[in-house]
PDB file of C-alpha atoms in Angstrom:
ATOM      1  CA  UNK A   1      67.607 167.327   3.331  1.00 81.00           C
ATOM      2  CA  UNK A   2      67.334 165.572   0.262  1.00 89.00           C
ATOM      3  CA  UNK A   3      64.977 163.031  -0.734  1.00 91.00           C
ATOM      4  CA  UNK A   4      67.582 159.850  -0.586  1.00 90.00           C
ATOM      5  CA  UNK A   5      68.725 161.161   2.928  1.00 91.00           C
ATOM      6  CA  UNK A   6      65.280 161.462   3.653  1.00 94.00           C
ATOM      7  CA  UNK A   7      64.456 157.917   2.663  1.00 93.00           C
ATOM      8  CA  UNK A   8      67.129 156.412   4.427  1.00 90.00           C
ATOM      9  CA  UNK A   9      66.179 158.548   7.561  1.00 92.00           C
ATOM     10  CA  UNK A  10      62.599 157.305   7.877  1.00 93.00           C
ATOM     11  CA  UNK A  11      63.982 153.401   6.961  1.00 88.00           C
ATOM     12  CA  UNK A  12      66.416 153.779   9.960  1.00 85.00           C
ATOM     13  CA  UNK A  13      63.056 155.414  11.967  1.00 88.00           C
ATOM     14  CA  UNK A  14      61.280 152.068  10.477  1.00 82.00           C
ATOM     15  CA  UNK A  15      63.887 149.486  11.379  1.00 74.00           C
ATOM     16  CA  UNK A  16      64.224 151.277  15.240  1.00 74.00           C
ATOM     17  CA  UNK A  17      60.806 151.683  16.001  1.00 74.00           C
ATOM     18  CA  UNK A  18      58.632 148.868  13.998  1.00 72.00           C
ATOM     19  CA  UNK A  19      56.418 151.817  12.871  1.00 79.00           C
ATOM     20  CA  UNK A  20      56.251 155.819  11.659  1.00 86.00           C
ATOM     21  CA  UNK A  21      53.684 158.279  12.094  1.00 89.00           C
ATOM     22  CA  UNK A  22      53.522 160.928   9.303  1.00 92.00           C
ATOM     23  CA  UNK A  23      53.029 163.497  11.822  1.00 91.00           C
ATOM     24  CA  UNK A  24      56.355 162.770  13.680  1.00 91.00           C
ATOM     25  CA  UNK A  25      57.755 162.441  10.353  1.00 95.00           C
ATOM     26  CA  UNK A  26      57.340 165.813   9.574  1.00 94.00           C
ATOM     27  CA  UNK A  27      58.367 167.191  12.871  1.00 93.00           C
ATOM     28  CA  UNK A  28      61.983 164.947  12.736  1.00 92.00           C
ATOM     29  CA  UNK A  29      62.864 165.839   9.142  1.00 94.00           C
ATOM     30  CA  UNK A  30      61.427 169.650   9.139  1.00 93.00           C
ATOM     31  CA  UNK A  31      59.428 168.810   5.871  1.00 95.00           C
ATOM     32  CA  UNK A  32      55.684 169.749   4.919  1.00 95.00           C
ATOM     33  CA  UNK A  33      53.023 166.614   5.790  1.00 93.00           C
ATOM     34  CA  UNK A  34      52.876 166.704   1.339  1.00 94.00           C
ATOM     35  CA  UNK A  35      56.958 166.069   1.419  1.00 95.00           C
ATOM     36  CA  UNK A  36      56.720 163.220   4.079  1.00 95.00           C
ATOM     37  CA  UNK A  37      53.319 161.695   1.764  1.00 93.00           C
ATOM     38  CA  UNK A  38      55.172 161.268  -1.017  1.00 94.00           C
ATOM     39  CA  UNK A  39      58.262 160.014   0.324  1.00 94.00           C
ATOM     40  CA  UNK A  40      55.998 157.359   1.882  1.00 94.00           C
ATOM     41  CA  UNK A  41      54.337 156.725  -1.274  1.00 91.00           C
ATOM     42  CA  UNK A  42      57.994 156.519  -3.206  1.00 92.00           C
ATOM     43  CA  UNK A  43      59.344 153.866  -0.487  1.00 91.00           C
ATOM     44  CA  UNK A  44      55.856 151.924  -0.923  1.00 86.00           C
ATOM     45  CA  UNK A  45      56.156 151.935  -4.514  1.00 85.00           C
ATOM     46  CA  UNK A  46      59.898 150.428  -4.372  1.00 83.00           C
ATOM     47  CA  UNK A  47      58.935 148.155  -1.765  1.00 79.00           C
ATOM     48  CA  UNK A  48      60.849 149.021   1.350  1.00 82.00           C
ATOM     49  CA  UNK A  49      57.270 149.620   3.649  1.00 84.00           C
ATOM     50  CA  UNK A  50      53.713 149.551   3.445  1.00 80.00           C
ATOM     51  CA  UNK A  51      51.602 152.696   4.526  1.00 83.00           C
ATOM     52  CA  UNK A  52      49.116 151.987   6.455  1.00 77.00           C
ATOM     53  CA  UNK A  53      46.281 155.236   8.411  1.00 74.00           C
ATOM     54  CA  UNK A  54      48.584 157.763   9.756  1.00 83.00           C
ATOM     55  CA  UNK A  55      51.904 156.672   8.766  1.00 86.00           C
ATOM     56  CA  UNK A  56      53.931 152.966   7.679  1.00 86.00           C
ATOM     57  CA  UNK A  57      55.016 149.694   9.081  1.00 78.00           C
ATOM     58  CA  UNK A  58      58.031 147.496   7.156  1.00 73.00           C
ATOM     59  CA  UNK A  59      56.860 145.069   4.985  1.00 65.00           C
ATOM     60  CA  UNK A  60      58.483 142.483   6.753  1.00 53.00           C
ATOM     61  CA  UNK A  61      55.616 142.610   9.668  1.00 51.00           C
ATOM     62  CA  UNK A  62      52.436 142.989   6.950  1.00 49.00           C
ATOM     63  CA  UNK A  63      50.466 139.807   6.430  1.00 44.00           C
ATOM     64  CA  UNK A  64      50.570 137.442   3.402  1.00 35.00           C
ATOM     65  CA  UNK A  65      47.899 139.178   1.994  1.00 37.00           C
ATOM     66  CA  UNK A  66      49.553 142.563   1.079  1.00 39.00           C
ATOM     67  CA  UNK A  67      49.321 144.526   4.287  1.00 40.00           C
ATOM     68  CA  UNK A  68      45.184 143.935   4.499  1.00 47.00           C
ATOM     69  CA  UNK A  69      43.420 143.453   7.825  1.00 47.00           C
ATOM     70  CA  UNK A  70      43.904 139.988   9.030  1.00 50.00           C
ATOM     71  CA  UNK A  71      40.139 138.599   9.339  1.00 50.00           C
ATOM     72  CA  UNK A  72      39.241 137.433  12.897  1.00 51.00           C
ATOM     73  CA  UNK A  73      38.697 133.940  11.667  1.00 51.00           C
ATOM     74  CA  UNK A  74      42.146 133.826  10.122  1.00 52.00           C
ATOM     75  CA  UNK A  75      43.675 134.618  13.794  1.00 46.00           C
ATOM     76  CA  UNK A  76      41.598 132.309  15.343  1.00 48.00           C
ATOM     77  CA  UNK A  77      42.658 129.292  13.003  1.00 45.00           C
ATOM     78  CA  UNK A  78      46.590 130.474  13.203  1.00 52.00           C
ATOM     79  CA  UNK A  79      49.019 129.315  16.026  1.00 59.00           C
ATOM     80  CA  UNK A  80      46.555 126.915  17.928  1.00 69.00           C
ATOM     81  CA  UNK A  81      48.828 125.068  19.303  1.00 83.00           C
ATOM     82  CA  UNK A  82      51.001 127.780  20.776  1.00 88.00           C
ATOM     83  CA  UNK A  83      47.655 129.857  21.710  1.00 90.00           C
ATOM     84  CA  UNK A  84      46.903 127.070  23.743  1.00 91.00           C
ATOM     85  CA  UNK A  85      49.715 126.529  25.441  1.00 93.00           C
ATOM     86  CA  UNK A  86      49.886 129.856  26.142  1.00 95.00           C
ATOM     87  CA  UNK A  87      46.281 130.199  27.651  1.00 95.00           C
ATOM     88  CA  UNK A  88      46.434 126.819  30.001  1.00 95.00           C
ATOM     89  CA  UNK A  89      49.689 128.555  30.991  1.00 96.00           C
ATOM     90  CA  UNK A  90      48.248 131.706  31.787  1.00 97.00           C
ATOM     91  CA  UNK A  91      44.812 130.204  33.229  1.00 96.00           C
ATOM     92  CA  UNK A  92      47.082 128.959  36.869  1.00 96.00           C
ATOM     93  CA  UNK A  93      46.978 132.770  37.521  1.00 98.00           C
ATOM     94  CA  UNK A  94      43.481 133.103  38.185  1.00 98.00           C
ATOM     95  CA  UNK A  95      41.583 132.088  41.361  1.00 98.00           C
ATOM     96  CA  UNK A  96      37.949 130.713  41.517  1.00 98.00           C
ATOM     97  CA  UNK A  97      35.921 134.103  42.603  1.00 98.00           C
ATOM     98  CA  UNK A  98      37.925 136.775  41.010  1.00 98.00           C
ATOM     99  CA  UNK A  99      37.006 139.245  38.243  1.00 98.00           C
ATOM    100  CA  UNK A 100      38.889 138.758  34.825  1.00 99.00           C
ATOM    101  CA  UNK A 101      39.205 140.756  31.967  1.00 98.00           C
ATOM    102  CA  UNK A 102      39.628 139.558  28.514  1.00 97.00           C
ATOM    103  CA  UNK A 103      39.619 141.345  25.441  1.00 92.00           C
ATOM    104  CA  UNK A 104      38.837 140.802  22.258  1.00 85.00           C
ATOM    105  CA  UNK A 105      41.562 138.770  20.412  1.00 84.00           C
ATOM    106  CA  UNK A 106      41.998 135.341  18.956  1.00 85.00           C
ATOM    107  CA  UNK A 107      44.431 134.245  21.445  1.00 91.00           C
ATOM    108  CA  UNK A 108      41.393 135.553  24.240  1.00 93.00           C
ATOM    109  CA  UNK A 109      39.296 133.554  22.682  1.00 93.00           C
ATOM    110  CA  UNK A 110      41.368 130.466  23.460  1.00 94.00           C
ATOM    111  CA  UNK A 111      41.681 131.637  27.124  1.00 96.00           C
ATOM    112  CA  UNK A 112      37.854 132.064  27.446  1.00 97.00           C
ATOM    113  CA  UNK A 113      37.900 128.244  26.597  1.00 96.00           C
ATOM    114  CA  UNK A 114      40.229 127.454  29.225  1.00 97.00           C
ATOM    115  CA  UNK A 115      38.526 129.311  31.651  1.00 98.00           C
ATOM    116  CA  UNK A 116      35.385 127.663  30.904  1.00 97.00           C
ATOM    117  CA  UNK A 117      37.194 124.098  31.371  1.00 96.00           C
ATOM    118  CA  UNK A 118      38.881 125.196  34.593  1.00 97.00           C
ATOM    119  CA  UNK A 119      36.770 127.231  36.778  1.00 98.00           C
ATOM    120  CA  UNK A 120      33.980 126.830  38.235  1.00 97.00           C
ATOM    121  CA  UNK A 121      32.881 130.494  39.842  1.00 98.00           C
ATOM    122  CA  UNK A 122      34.244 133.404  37.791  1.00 98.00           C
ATOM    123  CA  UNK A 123      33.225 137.315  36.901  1.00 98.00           C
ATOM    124  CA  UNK A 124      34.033 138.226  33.301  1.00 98.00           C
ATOM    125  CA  UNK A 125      34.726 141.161  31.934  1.00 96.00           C
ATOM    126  CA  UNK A 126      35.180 141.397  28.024  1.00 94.00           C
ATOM    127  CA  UNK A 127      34.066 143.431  24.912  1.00 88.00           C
ATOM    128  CA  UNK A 128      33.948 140.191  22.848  1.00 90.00           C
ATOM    129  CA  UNK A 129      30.649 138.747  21.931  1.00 89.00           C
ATOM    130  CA  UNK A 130      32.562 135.295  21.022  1.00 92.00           C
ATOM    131  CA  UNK A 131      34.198 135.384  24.055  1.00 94.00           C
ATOM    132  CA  UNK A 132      30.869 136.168  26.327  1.00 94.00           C
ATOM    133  CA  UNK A 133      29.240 133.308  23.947  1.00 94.00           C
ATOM    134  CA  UNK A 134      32.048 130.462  24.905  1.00 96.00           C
ATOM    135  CA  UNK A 135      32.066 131.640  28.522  1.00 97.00           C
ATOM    136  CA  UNK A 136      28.106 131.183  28.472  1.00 95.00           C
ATOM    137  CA  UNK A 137      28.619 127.802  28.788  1.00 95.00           C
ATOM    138  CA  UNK A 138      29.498 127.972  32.247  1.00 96.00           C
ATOM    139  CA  UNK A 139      26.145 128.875  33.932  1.00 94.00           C
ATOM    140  CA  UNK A 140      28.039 129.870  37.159  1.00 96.00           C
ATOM    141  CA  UNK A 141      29.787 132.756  35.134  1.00 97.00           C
ATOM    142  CA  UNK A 142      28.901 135.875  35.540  1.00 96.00           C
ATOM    143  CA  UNK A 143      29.821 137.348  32.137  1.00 95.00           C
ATOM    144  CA  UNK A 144      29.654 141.130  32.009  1.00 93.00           C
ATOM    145  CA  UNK A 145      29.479 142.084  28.170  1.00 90.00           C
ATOM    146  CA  UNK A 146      31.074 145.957  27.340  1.00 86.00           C
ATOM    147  CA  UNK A 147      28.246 147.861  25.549  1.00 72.00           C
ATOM    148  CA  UNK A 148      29.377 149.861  22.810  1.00 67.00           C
ATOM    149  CA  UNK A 149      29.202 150.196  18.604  1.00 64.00           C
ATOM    150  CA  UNK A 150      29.664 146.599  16.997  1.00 62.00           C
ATOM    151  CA  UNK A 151      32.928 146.297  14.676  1.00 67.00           C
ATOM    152  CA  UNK A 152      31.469 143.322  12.997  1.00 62.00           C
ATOM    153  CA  UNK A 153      34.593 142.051  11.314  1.00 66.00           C
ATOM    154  CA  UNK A 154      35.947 141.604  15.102  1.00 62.00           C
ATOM    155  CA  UNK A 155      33.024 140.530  17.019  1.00 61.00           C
ATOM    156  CA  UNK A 156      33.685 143.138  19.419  1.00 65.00           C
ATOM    157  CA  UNK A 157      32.075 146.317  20.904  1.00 59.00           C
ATOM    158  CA  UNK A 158      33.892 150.020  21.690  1.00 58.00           C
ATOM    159  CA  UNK A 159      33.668 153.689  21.690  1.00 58.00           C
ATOM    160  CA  UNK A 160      30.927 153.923  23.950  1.00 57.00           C
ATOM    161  CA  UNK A 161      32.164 152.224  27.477  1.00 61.00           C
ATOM    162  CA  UNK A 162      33.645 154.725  29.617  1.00 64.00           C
ATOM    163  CA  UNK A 163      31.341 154.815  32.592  1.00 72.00           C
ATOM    164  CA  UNK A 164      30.568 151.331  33.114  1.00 78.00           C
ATOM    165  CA  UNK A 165      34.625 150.482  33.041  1.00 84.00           C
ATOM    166  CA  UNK A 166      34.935 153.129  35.549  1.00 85.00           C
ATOM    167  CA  UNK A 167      32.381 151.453  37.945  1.00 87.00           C
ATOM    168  CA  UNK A 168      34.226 148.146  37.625  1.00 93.00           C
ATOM    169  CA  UNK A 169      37.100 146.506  39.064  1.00 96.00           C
ATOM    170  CA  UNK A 170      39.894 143.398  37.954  1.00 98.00           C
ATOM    171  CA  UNK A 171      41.826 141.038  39.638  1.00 99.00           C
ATOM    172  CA  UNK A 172      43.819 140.353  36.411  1.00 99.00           C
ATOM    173  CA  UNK A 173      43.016 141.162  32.778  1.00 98.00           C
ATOM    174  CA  UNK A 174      44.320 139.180  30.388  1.00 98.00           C
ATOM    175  CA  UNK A 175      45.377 140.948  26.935  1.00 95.00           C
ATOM    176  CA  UNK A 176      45.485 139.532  23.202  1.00 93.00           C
ATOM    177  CA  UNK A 177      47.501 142.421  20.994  1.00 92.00           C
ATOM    178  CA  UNK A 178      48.971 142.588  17.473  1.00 88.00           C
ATOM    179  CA  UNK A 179      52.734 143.611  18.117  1.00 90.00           C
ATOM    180  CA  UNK A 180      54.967 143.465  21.188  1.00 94.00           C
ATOM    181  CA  UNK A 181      57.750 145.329  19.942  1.00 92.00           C
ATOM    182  CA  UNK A 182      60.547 146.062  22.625  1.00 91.00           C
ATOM    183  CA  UNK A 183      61.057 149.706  21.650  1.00 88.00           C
ATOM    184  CA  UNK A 184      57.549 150.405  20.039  1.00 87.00           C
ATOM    185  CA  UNK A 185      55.758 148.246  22.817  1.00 93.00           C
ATOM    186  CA  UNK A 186      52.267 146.841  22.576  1.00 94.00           C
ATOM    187  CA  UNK A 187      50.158 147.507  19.529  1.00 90.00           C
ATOM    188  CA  UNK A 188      46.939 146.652  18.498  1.00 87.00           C
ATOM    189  CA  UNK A 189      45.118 146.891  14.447  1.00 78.00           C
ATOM    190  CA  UNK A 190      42.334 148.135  15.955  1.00 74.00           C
ATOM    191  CA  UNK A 191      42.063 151.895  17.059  1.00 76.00           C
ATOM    192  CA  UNK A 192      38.130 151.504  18.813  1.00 76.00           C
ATOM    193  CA  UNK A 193      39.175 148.560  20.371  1.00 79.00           C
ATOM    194  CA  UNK A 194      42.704 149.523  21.516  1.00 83.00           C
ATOM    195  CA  UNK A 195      40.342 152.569  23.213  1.00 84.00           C
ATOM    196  CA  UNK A 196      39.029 149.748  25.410  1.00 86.00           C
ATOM    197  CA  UNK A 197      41.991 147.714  25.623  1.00 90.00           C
ATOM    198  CA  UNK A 198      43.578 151.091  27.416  1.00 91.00           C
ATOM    199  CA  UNK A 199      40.720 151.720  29.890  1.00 91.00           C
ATOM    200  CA  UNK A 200      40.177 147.946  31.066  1.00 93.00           C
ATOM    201  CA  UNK A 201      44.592 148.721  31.947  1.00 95.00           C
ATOM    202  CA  UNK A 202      43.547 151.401  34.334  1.00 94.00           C
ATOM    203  CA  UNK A 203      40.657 149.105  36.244  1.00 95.00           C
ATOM    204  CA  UNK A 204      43.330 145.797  36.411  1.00 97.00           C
ATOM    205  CA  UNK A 205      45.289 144.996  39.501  1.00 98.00           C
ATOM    206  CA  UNK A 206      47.281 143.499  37.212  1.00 98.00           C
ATOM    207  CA  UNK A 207      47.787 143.003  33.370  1.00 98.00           C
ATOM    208  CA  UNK A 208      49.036 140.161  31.687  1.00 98.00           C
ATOM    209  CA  UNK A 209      50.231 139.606  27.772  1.00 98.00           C
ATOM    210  CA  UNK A 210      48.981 136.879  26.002  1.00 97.00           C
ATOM    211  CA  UNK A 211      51.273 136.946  22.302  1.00 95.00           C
ATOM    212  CA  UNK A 212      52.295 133.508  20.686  1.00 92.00           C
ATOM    213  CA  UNK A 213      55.991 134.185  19.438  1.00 92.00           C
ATOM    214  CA  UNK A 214      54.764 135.835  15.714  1.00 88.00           C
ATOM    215  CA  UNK A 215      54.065 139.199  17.518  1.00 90.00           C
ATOM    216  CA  UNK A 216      56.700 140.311  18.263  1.00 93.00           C
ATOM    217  CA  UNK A 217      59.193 142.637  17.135  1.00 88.00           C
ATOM    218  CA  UNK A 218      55.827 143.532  14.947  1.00 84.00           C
ATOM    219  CA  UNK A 219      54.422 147.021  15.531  1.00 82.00           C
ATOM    220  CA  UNK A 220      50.625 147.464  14.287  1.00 80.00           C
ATOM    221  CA  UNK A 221      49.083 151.116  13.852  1.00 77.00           C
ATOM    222  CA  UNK A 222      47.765 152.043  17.583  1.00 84.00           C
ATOM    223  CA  UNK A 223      50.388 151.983  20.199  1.00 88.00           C
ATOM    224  CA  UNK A 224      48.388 150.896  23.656  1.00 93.00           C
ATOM    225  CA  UNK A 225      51.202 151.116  26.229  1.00 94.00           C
ATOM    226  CA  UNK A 226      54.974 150.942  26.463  1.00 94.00           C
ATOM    227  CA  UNK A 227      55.957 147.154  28.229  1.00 96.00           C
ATOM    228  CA  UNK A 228      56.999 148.592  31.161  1.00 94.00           C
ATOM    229  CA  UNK A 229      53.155 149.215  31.919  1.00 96.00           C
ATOM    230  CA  UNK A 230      51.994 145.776  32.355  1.00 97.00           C
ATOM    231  CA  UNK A 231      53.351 143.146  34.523  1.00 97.00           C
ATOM    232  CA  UNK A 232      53.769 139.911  32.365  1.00 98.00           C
ATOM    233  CA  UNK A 233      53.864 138.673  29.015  1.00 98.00           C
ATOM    234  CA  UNK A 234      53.352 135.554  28.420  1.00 98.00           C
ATOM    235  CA  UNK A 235      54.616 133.306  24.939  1.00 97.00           C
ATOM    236  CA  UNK A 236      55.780 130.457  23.310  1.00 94.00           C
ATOM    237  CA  UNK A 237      58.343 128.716  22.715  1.00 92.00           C
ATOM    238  CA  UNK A 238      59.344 129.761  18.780  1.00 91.00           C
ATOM    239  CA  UNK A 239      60.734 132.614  20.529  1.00 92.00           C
ATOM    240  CA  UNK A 240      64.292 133.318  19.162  1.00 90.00           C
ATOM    241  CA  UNK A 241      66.708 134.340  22.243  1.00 92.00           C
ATOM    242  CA  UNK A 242      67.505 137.334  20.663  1.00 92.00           C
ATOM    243  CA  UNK A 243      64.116 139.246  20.605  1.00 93.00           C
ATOM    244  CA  UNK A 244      63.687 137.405  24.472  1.00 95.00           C
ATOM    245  CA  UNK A 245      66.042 139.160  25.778  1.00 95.00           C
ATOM    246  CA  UNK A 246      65.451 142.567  24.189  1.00 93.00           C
ATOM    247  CA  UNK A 247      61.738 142.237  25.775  1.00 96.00           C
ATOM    248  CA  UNK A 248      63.508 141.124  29.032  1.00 95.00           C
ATOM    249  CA  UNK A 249      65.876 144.396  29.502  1.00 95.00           C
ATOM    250  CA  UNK A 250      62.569 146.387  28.914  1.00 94.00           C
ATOM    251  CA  UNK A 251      62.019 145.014  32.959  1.00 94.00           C
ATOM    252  CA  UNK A 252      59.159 143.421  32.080  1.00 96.00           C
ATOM    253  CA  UNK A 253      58.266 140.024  33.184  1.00 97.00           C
ATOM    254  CA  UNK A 254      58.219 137.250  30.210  1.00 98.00           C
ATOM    255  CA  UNK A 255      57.393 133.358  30.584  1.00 97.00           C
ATOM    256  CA  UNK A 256      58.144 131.216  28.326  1.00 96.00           C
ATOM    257  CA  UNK A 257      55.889 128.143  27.807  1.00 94.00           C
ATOM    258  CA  UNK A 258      57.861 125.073  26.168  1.00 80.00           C
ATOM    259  CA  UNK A 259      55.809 122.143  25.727  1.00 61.00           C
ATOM    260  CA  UNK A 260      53.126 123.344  28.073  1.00 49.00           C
ATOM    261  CA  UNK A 261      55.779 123.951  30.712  1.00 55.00           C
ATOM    262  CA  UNK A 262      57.345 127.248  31.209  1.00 49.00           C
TER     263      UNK A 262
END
C-alpha cells in the first residue's frame, strides 16, 4: 500500500470512528508500528489530525488550544447553562435514601450541586474531592470519597480502588465523559480515571450519561464502554437532529432537555 492510500485509509478510519489507535493501525494496513508513526506524524504536520498517546483524533474534536488537556476549571466555567439543565433534569431520577455515584467531571460537579439543593438523605459515591467538598454541605450526606493516587489537575483520585468498589453497591451512577460518539461510544481524557469510571459501571443498577450537546460525535483517547452499555444519556438542547438520531439507533435511551423541559 502506498503512503497516499495509506493516508486516505486511516482519514476514512478517522472520520468512521472519531479516533485511531496505532496498534490497530498497523494490524488494518499490514505496516510496521515505524510506517503507521510516521504516517501519523505526516497527516499531523499537514493538518488533517492531531496525535494524541497511542494513536490520533481529527482536529475538528481538539480544543482551542491545539489539542492540550482541557484544565478542569475551563470545563467547569463552559456550558453552564446547559450543564444545569442537564443536572436538575437528571436529579428527578434519584430518590431520597438511595446510593449515587458520581464521577469526576465538570458536568458532576453541577449535579453534586443539585443534589445538595434537592435532597435531603443521600449516600454518595464519587472519586472527586470537589464533588465530596460541595456535597459536604449537606450534613445528612453520607459522602463516601474513592481512595486512590491524586491527579491534581482533576481533583480526582484512581488506580488504587478496586476492593472498596467491589464492597459497594448503586442505585444509579451518574457519568460526566469527554466524547459520546455513536460508533466510538463513550470516551473519557483521562485513562486512571476512566479505570474508575469502568468499575463504578459494574456496581450501578443503572448508569446514566450526563454530556451537554459539545460531546458528541467527539471521541477522546480511552474508550469506557460502547452506548449500548448504559441505560440513558441525557443532553441539551444544541443537539443537531442528525447526531440525535445516530445516538438513538445505537438503542440507547437519550432525553433531551429544552428549556429545562425534556
Amino acid at each position: 500500500m502506498l503512503a497516499q492510500q495509506r493516508y486516505q485509509k486511516i482519514l476514512d478510519l478517522l472520520e468512521e470512528h472519531g479516533i485511531v489507535h496505532s496498534a490497530d493501525l498497523v494490524q488494518e494496513m499490514k505496516v510496521s508500528s515505524e510506517t503507521v508513526r510516521k504516517d501519523l506524524d505526516a497527516l499531523e504536520q499537514s493538518g488533517k489530525l492531531k496525535r494524541v498517546h497511542g494513536g490520533a483524533v481529527p482536529i475538528s474534536q481538539m480544543s482551542a488550544q491545539n489539542g492540550q488537556y482541557i484544565s478542569l476549571k475551563t470545563r467547569n466555567s463552559s456550558c453552564m447553562e446547559e450543564k444545569a439543565a442537564i443536572a436538575a433534569y437528571a436529579a428527578g431520577l434519584v430518590r431520597e435514601h438511595q446510593a449515587v455515584g458520581l464521577d469526576y467531571g465538570s458536568t458532576s460537579l453541577v449535579m453534586a450541586k443539585e443534589l445538595v439543593r434537592r435532597f435531603e438523605h443521600l449516600t454518595v459515591v464519587t472519586n472527586s474531592i470537589q464533588n465530596a467538598l460541595v456535597l459536604s454541605e449537606r450534613p445528612e450526606f453520607t459522602i463516601i470519597l474513592i481512595g486512590g493516587i491524586l491527579d491534581k489537575k482533576e481533583l480526582s483520585l484512581g488506580n488504587d480502588f478496586s476492593q472498596m468498589l467491589e464492597s459497594l453497591h448503586l442505585d444509579i451512577l451518574f457519568m460526566s465523559v469527554s466524547g459520546v460518539h455513536p460508533s466510538v461510544g463513550l470516551t473519557d481524557q483521562g485513562p486512571s480515571e476512566a479505570r474508575v469510571q469502568k468499575q463504578m459501571c459494574q456496581i450501578a443498577n443503572r448508569k446514566v450519561v450526563l454530556a451537554d450537546s459539545s460531546k458528541f460525535g467527539r471521541a477522546s483517547l480511552v474508550k469506557l464502554c460502547a452506548l449500548c452499555d448504559v441505560d440513558q444519556i441525557i443532553t441539551d438542547g444544541g443537539l443537531d437532529t442528525d447526531m440525535e438520531q445516530k445516538i438513538k439507533d445505537t438503542g440507547v435511551t437519550l432525553d433531551v432537555v429544552r428549556n429545562g423541559e425534556r
